[in-house]
Every structure is written in structure tokens, then in C-alpha cells.
């Protein structure tokens, strides 16, 4: 299990414990408010080119926090589409899920990275996750 997964599980457990404590401590029924994640990265996604059965996606991930962060992205393909080529990242495909891992996984505060891919079928955009380095 990767470090980011251990961190994610610890963070999720802490959030569940916090929410449970708030619910137990509430004197009257209260609405559970969504706690937004800390804004570690700004993600800009563009589709600079598209044609009848293909497209290009370009993504810039910038660390907007005061701490070093790691990032990764996933793409869920719409069959029969697939990723033809990717740049500035390592790509692993399993079924319809594509994992995009950075060559340099740590972004220092203010640092950015650009990656992209060419795909076939309908345009699919990535889900990018940034987490503090632990």
C-alpha cells in the first residue's frame, strides 16, 4: 500500500472520528456540514484539440499551499475509448481505469507540473488528487 493511501486512510479515519464527536456532542439534531478538503493544488484542464474519434487533454497542476504535496490522477475511460499516448507522467491501465503518476511526485509550494494525453472515443477528463507529503 502506498504512502498516499496510508495517509488517505488516516485522514478519512480522523474525519470520521471528528464527525462522530460532533454528532455525539450536539445538544439537538443538527445538519451535518460538508468539510471541504484543504485546497492544496490548483488544477487547470484544457482540451486543446478534438476530432471525430479523438482528443488531446492538457493538465497543469500547481501547488497553491504552503507545504510540499504529492499528486496523482485517474481517468475513467468510456469504452471503447483508450489512451493512445501520454506525456510527462507514467501511465498504468487496468480495464477502463487509467492511473497517471508523476515522474516527480513532489510539488514544492508554488511549483507546477504539466502532463497530458491523447485519447480515442469521447473526451474524458482526469480526476487529480493532491495531498500533503507525510
PDB file of C-alpha atoms in Angstrom:
ATOM      1  CA  UNK A   1       0.000   0.000   0.000  1.00  0.00           C
ATOM      2  CA  UNK A   2       1.480   3.375  -0.977  1.00  0.00           C
ATOM      3  CA  UNK A   3       2.199   6.228   1.397  1.00  0.00           C
ATOM      4  CA  UNK A   4      -0.597   8.311  -0.106  1.00  0.00           C
ATOM      5  CA  UNK A   5      -3.089   5.508   0.560  1.00  0.00           C
ATOM      6  CA  UNK A   6      -1.978   5.214   4.206  1.00  0.00           C
ATOM      7  CA  UNK A   7      -2.277   8.985   4.566  1.00  0.00           C
ATOM      8  CA  UNK A   8      -5.715   8.957   2.929  1.00  0.00           C
ATOM      9  CA  UNK A   9      -6.952   6.238   5.284  1.00  0.00           C
ATOM     10  CA  UNK A  10      -5.590   8.072   8.340  1.00  0.00           C
ATOM     11  CA  UNK A  11      -7.201  11.325   7.159  1.00  0.00           C
ATOM     12  CA  UNK A  12     -10.507   9.584   6.480  1.00  0.00           C
ATOM     13  CA  UNK A  13     -10.445   7.914   9.925  1.00  0.00           C
ATOM     14  CA  UNK A  14      -9.725  11.283  11.575  1.00  0.00           C
ATOM     15  CA  UNK A  15     -12.571  12.951   9.698  1.00  0.00           C
ATOM     16  CA  UNK A  16     -14.994  10.165  10.648  1.00  0.00           C
ATOM     17  CA  UNK A  17     -13.931  10.446  14.312  1.00  0.00           C
ATOM     18  CA  UNK A  18     -14.347  14.225  14.206  1.00  0.00           C
ATOM     19  CA  UNK A  19     -17.800  13.976  12.652  1.00  0.00           C
ATOM     20  CA  UNK A  20     -18.818  11.301  15.168  1.00  0.00           C
ATOM     21  CA  UNK A  21     -17.656  13.519  18.048  1.00  0.00           C
ATOM     22  CA  UNK A  22     -19.614  16.461  16.670  1.00  0.00           C
ATOM     23  CA  UNK A  23     -22.784  14.387  16.321  1.00  0.00           C
ATOM     24  CA  UNK A  24     -22.455  12.974  19.878  1.00  0.00           C
ATOM     25  CA  UNK A  25     -21.711  16.431  21.359  1.00  0.00           C
ATOM     26  CA  UNK A  26     -24.602  18.180  19.570  1.00  0.00           C
ATOM     27  CA  UNK A  27     -27.402  19.012  22.032  1.00  0.00           C
ATOM     28  CA  UNK A  28     -30.042  18.963  19.313  1.00  0.00           C
ATOM     29  CA  UNK A  29     -30.269  17.394  15.879  1.00  0.00           C
ATOM     30  CA  UNK A  30     -28.006  19.336  13.575  1.00  0.00           C
ATOM     31  CA  UNK A  31     -27.327  19.248   9.885  1.00  0.00           C
ATOM     32  CA  UNK A  32     -24.006  17.703   9.017  1.00  0.00           C
ATOM     33  CA  UNK A  33     -21.974  20.280   7.155  1.00  0.00           C
ATOM     34  CA  UNK A  34     -19.594  19.107   4.472  1.00  0.00           C
ATOM     35  CA  UNK A  35     -15.995  19.854   5.373  1.00  0.00           C
ATOM     36  CA  UNK A  36     -14.214  20.923   2.201  1.00  0.00           C
ATOM     37  CA  UNK A  37     -10.760  19.475   1.627  1.00  0.00           C
ATOM     38  CA  UNK A  38      -7.818  21.798   2.091  1.00  0.00           C
ATOM     39  CA  UNK A  39      -7.009  23.479  -1.219  1.00  0.00           C
ATOM     40  CA  UNK A  40      -3.562  22.088  -1.885  1.00  0.00           C
ATOM     41  CA  UNK A  41      -3.500  22.389  -5.686  1.00  0.00           C
ATOM     42  CA  UNK A  42      -4.990  24.408  -8.476  1.00  0.00           C
ATOM     43  CA  UNK A  43      -5.779  22.169 -11.446  1.00  0.00           C
ATOM     44  CA  UNK A  44      -6.284  23.625 -14.921  1.00  0.00           C
ATOM     45  CA  UNK A  45      -7.613  21.213 -17.562  1.00  0.00           C
ATOM     46  CA  UNK A  46      -7.917  22.113 -21.235  1.00  0.00           C
ATOM     47  CA  UNK A  47      -8.852  20.215 -24.386  1.00  0.00           C
ATOM     48  CA  UNK A  48      -6.651  21.938 -26.982  1.00  0.00           C
ATOM     49  CA  UNK A  49      -7.774  19.674 -29.838  1.00  0.00           C
ATOM     50  CA  UNK A  50     -10.679  17.376 -30.616  1.00  0.00           C
ATOM     51  CA  UNK A  51     -11.677  15.430 -33.723  1.00  0.00           C
ATOM     52  CA  UNK A  52     -14.466  12.919 -34.542  1.00  0.00           C
ATOM     53  CA  UNK A  53     -12.923   9.990 -32.642  1.00  0.00           C
ATOM     54  CA  UNK A  54     -10.187  11.544 -30.537  1.00  0.00           C
ATOM     55  CA  UNK A  55      -8.914  14.391 -28.424  1.00  0.00           C
ATOM     56  CA  UNK A  56      -5.967  15.862 -26.547  1.00  0.00           C
ATOM     57  CA  UNK A  57      -6.149  16.775 -22.855  1.00  0.00           C
ATOM     58  CA  UNK A  58      -3.588  19.062 -21.201  1.00  0.00           C
ATOM     59  CA  UNK A  59      -3.427  19.405 -17.405  1.00  0.00           C
ATOM     60  CA  UNK A  60      -1.447  21.795 -15.233  1.00  0.00           C
ATOM     61  CA  UNK A  61      -1.242  21.040 -11.501  1.00  0.00           C
ATOM     62  CA  UNK A  62       0.106  23.847  -9.286  1.00  0.00           C
ATOM     63  CA  UNK A  63       0.774  23.584  -5.556  1.00  0.00           C
ATOM     64  CA  UNK A  64      -1.043  26.562  -4.011  1.00  0.00           C
ATOM     65  CA  UNK A  65      -0.374  25.526  -0.405  1.00  0.00           C
ATOM     66  CA  UNK A  66       2.470  26.284   1.986  1.00  0.00           C
ATOM     67  CA  UNK A  67       3.548  22.634   2.223  1.00  0.00           C
ATOM     68  CA  UNK A  68       5.040  20.138  -0.239  1.00  0.00           C
ATOM     69  CA  UNK A  69       2.381  17.932  -1.850  1.00  0.00           C
ATOM     70  CA  UNK A  70       2.216  14.759  -3.897  1.00  0.00           C
ATOM     71  CA  UNK A  71      -0.230  14.346  -6.759  1.00  0.00           C
ATOM     72  CA  UNK A  72      -1.705  11.688  -8.992  1.00  0.00           C
ATOM     73  CA  UNK A  73      -4.610  11.485 -11.403  1.00  0.00           C
ATOM     74  CA  UNK A  74      -7.074   8.907 -12.647  1.00  0.00           C
ATOM     75  CA  UNK A  75      -9.123   8.729 -15.818  1.00  0.00           C
ATOM     76  CA  UNK A  76     -12.150   6.502 -16.232  1.00  0.00           C
ATOM     77  CA  UNK A  77     -12.419   5.625 -19.919  1.00  0.00           C
ATOM     78  CA  UNK A  78     -15.701   5.295 -21.765  1.00  0.00           C
ATOM     79  CA  UNK A  79     -15.482   2.052 -23.816  1.00  0.00           C
ATOM     80  CA  UNK A  80     -14.321   1.589 -26.482  1.00  0.00           C
ATOM     81  CA  UNK A  81     -12.037   4.605 -25.864  1.00  0.00           C
ATOM     82  CA  UNK A  82      -8.454   4.330 -24.740  1.00  0.00           C
ATOM     83  CA  UNK A  83      -5.382   6.463 -24.078  1.00  0.00           C
ATOM     84  CA  UNK A  84      -3.140   6.467 -27.124  1.00  0.00           C
ATOM     85  CA  UNK A  85      -0.217   8.455 -25.749  1.00  0.00           C
ATOM     86  CA  UNK A  86       0.683  10.382 -22.575  1.00  0.00           C
ATOM     87  CA  UNK A  87       3.476  12.768 -21.732  1.00  0.00           C
ATOM     88  CA  UNK A  88       5.276  13.961 -18.589  1.00  0.00           C
ATOM     89  CA  UNK A  89       3.855  11.110 -16.486  1.00  0.00           C
ATOM     90  CA  UNK A  90       3.790   7.350 -16.039  1.00  0.00           C
ATOM     91  CA  UNK A  91       0.555   5.673 -17.118  1.00  0.00           C
ATOM     92  CA  UNK A  92      -0.881   2.351 -15.941  1.00  0.00           C
ATOM     93  CA  UNK A  93      -4.086   0.954 -17.432  1.00  0.00           C
ATOM     94  CA  UNK A  94      -6.360  -1.624 -15.834  1.00  0.00           C
ATOM     95  CA  UNK A  95      -9.664  -2.178 -17.610  1.00  0.00           C
ATOM     96  CA  UNK A  96     -11.300   1.215 -18.016  1.00  0.00           C
ATOM     97  CA  UNK A  97      -9.229   2.938 -15.312  1.00  0.00           C
ATOM     98  CA  UNK A  98      -6.034   4.795 -16.157  1.00  0.00           C
ATOM     99  CA  UNK A  99      -3.681   5.801 -13.324  1.00  0.00           C
ATOM    100  CA  UNK A 100      -1.430   8.743 -14.088  1.00  0.00           C
ATOM    101  CA  UNK A 101       1.568   9.010 -11.781  1.00  0.00           C
ATOM    102  CA  UNK A 102       4.103  11.833 -11.871  1.00  0.00           C
ATOM    103  CA  UNK A 103       7.728  11.422 -12.793  1.00  0.00           C
ATOM    104  CA  UNK A 104       8.499  13.756  -9.901  1.00  0.00           C
ATOM    105  CA  UNK A 105       5.768  13.106  -7.320  1.00  0.00           C
ATOM    106  CA  UNK A 106       6.518  16.060  -5.005  1.00  0.00           C
ATOM    107  CA  UNK A 107       5.491  19.627  -5.811  1.00  0.00           C
ATOM    108  CA  UNK A 108       7.008  22.289  -3.587  1.00  0.00           C
ATOM    109  CA  UNK A 109       4.897  25.362  -2.704  1.00  0.00           C
ATOM    110  CA  UNK A 110       4.316  27.393  -5.880  1.00  0.00           C
ATOM    111  CA  UNK A 111       5.710  24.673  -8.159  1.00  0.00           C
ATOM    112  CA  UNK A 112       3.677  23.324 -11.061  1.00  0.00           C
ATOM    113  CA  UNK A 113       3.760  20.430 -13.494  1.00  0.00           C
ATOM    114  CA  UNK A 114       2.057  19.816 -16.825  1.00  0.00           C
ATOM    115  CA  UNK A 115       1.006  16.453 -18.221  1.00  0.00           C
ATOM    116  CA  UNK A 116      -1.363  15.342 -20.890  1.00  0.00           C
ATOM    117  CA  UNK A 117      -2.678  12.575 -23.052  1.00  0.00           C
ATOM    118  CA  UNK A 118      -4.244  11.770 -26.390  1.00  0.00           C
ATOM    119  CA  UNK A 119      -7.328   9.591 -26.280  1.00  0.00           C
ATOM    120  CA  UNK A 120      -9.886   7.990 -28.558  1.00  0.00           C
ATOM    121  CA  UNK A 121     -13.657   7.975 -28.211  1.00  0.00           C
ATOM    122  CA  UNK A 122     -15.493  10.515 -26.075  1.00  0.00           C
ATOM    123  CA  UNK A 123     -13.444  13.122 -24.206  1.00  0.00           C
ATOM    124  CA  UNK A 124     -12.688  12.031 -20.650  1.00  0.00           C
ATOM    125  CA  UNK A 125     -11.091  14.377 -18.137  1.00  0.00           C
ATOM    126  CA  UNK A 126      -8.893  13.284 -15.235  1.00  0.00           C
ATOM    127  CA  UNK A 127      -9.604  13.482 -11.526  1.00  0.00           C
ATOM    128  CA  UNK A 128      -6.498  14.976  -9.893  1.00  0.00           C
ATOM    129  CA  UNK A 129      -5.701  14.434  -6.205  1.00  0.00           C
ATOM    130  CA  UNK A 130      -3.128  16.456  -4.228  1.00  0.00           C
ATOM    131  CA  UNK A 131      -2.116  15.522  -0.705  1.00  0.00           C
ATOM    132  CA  UNK A 132       0.469  16.882   1.723  1.00  0.00           C
ATOM    133  CA  UNK A 133       3.739  14.990   1.901  1.00  0.00           C
ATOM    134  CA  UNK A 134       3.820  12.861   5.043  1.00  0.00           C
TER     135      UNK A 134
END
